[in-house]
PDB file of C-alpha atoms in Angstrom:
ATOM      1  CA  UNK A   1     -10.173  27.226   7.669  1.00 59.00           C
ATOM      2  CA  UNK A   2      -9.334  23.279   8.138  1.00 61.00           C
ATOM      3  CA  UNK A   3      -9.039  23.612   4.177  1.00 59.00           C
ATOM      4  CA  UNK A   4      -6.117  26.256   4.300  1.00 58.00           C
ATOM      5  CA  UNK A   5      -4.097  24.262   7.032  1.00 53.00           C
ATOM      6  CA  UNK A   6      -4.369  21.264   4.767  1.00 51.00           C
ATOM      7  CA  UNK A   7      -3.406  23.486   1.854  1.00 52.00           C
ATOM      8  CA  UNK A   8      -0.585  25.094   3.643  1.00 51.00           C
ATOM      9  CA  UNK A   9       0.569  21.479   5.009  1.00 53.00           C
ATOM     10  CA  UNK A  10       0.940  19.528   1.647  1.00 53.00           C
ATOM     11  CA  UNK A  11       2.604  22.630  -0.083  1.00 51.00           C
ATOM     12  CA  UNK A  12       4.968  22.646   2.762  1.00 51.00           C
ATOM     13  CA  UNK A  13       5.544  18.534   2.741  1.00 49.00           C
ATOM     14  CA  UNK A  14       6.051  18.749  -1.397  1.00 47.00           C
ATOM     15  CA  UNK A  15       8.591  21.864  -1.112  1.00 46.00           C
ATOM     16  CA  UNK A  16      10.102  19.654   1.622  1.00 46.00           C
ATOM     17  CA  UNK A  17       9.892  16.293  -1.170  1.00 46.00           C
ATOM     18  CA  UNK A  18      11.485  17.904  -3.166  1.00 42.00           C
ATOM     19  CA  UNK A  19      14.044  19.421  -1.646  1.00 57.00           C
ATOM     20  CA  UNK A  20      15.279  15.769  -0.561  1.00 63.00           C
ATOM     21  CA  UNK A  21      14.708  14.253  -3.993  1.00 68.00           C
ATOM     22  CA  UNK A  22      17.451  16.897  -5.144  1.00 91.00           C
ATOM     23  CA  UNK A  23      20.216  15.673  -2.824  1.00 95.00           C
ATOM     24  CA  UNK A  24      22.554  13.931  -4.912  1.00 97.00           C
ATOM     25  CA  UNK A  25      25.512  13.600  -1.461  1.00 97.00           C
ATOM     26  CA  UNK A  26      25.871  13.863   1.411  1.00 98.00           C
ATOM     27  CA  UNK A  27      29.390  14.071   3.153  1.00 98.00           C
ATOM     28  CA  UNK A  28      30.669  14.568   6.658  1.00 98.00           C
ATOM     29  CA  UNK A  29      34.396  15.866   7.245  1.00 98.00           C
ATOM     30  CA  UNK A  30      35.796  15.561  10.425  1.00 96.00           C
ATOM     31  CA  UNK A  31      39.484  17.091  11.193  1.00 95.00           C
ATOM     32  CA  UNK A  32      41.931  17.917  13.811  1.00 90.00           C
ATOM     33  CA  UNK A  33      45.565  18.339  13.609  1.00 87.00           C
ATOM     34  CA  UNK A  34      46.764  15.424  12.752  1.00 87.00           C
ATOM     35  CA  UNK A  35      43.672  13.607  11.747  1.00 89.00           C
ATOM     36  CA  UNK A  36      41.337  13.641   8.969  1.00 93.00           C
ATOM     37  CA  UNK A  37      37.912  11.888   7.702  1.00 94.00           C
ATOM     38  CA  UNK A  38      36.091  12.080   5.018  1.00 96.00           C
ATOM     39  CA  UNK A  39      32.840  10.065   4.343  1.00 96.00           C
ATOM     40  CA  UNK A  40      31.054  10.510   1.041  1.00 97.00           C
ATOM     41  CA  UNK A  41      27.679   9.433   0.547  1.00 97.00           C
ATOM     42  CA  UNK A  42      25.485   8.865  -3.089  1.00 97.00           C
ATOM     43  CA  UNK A  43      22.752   7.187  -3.714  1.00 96.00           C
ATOM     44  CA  UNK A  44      24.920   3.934  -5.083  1.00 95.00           C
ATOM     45  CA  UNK A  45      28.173   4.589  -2.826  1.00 96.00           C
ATOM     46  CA  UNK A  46      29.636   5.185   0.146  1.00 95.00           C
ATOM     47  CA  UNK A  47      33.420   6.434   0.493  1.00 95.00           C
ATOM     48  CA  UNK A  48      35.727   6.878   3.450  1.00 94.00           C
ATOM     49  CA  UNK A  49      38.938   8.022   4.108  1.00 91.00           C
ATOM     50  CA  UNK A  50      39.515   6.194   7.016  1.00 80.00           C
ATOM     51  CA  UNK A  51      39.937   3.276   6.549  1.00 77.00           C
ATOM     52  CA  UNK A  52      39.994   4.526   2.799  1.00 87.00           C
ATOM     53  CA  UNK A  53      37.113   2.763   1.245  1.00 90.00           C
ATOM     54  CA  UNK A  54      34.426   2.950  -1.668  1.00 93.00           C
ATOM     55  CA  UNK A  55      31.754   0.285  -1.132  1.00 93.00           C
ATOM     56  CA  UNK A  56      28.333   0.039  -3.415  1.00 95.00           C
ATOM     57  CA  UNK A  57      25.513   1.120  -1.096  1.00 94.00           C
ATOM     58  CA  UNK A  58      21.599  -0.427  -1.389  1.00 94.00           C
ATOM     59  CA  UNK A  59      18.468   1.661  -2.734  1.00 94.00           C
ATOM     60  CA  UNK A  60      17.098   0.988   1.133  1.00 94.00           C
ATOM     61  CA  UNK A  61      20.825   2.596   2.257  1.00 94.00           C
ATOM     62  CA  UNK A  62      20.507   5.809   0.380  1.00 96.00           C
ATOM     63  CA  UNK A  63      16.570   5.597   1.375  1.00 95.00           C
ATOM     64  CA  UNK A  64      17.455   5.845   4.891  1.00 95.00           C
ATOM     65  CA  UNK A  65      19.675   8.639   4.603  1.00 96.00           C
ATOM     66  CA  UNK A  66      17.126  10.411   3.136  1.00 96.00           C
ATOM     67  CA  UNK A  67      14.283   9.681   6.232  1.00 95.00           C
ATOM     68  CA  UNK A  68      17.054  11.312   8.322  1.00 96.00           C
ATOM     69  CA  UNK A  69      16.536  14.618   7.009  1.00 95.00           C
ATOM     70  CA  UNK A  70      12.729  14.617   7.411  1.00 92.00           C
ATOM     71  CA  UNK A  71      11.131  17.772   8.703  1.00 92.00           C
ATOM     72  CA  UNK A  72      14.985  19.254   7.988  1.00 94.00           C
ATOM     73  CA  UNK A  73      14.457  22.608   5.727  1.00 94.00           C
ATOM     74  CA  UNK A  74      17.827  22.524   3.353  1.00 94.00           C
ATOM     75  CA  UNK A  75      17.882  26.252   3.334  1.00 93.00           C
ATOM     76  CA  UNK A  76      18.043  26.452   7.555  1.00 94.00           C
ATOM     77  CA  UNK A  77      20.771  24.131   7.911  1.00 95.00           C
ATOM     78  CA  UNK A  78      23.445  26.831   7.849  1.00 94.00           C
ATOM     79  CA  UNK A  79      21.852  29.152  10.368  1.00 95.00           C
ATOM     80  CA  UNK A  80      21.484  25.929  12.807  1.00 96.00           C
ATOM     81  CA  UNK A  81      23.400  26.426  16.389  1.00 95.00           C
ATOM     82  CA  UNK A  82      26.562  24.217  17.297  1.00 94.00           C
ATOM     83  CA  UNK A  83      25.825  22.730  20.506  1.00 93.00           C
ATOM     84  CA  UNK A  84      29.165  23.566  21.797  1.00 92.00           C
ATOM     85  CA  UNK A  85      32.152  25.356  20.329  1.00 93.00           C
ATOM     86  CA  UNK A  86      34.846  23.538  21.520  1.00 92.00           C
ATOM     87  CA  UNK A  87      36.375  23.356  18.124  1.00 91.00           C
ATOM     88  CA  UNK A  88      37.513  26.740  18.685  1.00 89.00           C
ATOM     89  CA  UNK A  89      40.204  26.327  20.785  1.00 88.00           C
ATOM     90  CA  UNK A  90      41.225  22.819  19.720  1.00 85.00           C
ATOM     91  CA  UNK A  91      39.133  20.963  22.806  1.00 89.00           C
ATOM     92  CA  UNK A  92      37.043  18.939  19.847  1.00 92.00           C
ATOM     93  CA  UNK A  93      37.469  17.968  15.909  1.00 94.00           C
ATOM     94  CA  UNK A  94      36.212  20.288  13.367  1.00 96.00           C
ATOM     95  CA  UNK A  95      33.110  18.876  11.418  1.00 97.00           C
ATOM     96  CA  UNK A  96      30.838  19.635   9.060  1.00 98.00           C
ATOM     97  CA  UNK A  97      28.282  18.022   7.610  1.00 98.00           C
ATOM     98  CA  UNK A  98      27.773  19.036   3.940  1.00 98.00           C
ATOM     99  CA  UNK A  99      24.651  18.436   1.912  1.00 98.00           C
ATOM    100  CA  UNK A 100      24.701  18.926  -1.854  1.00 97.00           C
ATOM    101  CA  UNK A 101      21.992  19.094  -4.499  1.00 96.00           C
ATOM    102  CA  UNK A 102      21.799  19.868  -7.720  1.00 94.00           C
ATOM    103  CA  UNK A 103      21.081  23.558  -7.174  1.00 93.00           C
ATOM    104  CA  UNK A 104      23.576  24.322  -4.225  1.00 94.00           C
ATOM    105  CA  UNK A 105      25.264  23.198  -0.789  1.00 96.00           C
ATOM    106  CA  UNK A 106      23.788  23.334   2.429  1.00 97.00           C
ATOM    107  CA  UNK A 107      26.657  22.949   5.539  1.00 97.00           C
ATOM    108  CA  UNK A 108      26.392  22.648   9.216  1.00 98.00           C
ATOM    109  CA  UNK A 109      29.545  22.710  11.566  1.00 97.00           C
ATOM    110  CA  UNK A 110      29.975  21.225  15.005  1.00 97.00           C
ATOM    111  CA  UNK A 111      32.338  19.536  17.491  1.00 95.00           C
ATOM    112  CA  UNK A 112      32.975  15.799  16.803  1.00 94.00           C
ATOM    113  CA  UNK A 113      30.195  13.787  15.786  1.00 94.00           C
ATOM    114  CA  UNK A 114      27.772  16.342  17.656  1.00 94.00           C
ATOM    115  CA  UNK A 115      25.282  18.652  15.238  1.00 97.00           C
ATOM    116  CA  UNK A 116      22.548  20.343  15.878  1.00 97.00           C
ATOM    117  CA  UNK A 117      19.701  18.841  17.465  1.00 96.00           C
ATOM    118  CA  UNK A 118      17.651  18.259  13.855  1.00 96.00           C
ATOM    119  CA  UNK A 119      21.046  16.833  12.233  1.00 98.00           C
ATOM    120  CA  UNK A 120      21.267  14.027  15.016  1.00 97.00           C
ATOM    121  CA  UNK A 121      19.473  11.551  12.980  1.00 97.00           C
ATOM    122  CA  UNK A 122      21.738  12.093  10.062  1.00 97.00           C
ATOM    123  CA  UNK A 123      24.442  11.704  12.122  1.00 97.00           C
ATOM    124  CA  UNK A 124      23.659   8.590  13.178  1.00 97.00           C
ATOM    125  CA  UNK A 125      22.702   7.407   9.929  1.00 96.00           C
ATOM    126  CA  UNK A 126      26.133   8.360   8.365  1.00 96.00           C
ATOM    127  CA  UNK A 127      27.965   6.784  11.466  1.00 95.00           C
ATOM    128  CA  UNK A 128      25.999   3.249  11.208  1.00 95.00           C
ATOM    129  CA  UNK A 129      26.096   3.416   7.084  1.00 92.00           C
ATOM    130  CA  UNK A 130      29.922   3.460   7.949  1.00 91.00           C
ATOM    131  CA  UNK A 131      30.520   1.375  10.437  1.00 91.00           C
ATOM    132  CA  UNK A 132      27.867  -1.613   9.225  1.00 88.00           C
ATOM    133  CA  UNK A 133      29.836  -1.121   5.534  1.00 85.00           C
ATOM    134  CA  UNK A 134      33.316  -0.595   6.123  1.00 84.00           C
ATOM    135  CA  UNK A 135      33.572  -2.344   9.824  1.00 82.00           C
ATOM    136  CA  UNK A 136      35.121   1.023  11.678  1.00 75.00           C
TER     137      UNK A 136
END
């Protein structure tokens, strides 16, 4: 029995390994009338739109972005619950967070900067990749 769960448990972790070492960007779009951001992230670069910026990221960077996404199944990202909807009536920005690999995309919308519980991490990852490169 203990050898099936083990079984089960390192087929699940490589599916999940290799899922991640697919990703090849990451990008979160944020909009609202009137305003607009766009933040592109590769494993050598990072690109915003506000202020409009392409800076070389490090190996560790890209690395980190990654980690975020641990225990994250690609293929549930679109069925994940916004927290809130406020988006719908224009009480919050429109965002989505959009991950893309070399066999498809994977998107998750939400108010603000305010995903799904599992997406937090990424979140916060893109905002301090941002902020600690571009100084906003």
């Amino acid at each position: 029995m203990k050898s099936i769960l083990v079984f089960l448990w390192l087929t699940s972790y490589t599916i999940l390994a290799q899922k991640t070492a697919d990703i090849v960007r990451i990008e979160f779009s944020s909009l609202t009338r009137g305003y607009q951001e766009l933040v592109v992230i590769t494993a050598d670069s990072l690109k915003a739109t506000t202020p409009t910026q392409h800076k070389a990221i490090k190996n560790k960077d890209w690395t980190g972005v990654i980690k975020s996404l641990y225990g994250v199944h690609l293929n549930d990202i679109e069925g994940l619950k916004s927290p809130t909807m406020k988006r719908a009536y224009d009480g919050a920005r429109h965002s989505t967070i959009t991950i893309i690999t070399k066999s498809g995309k994977y998107s998750h919308s939400f108010d603000d900067e305010d995903p799904h519980e599992k997406l937090k991490p990424l979140m916060k990852v893109i905002h301090d990749t941002k902020k600690r490169l571009t100084g906003k």
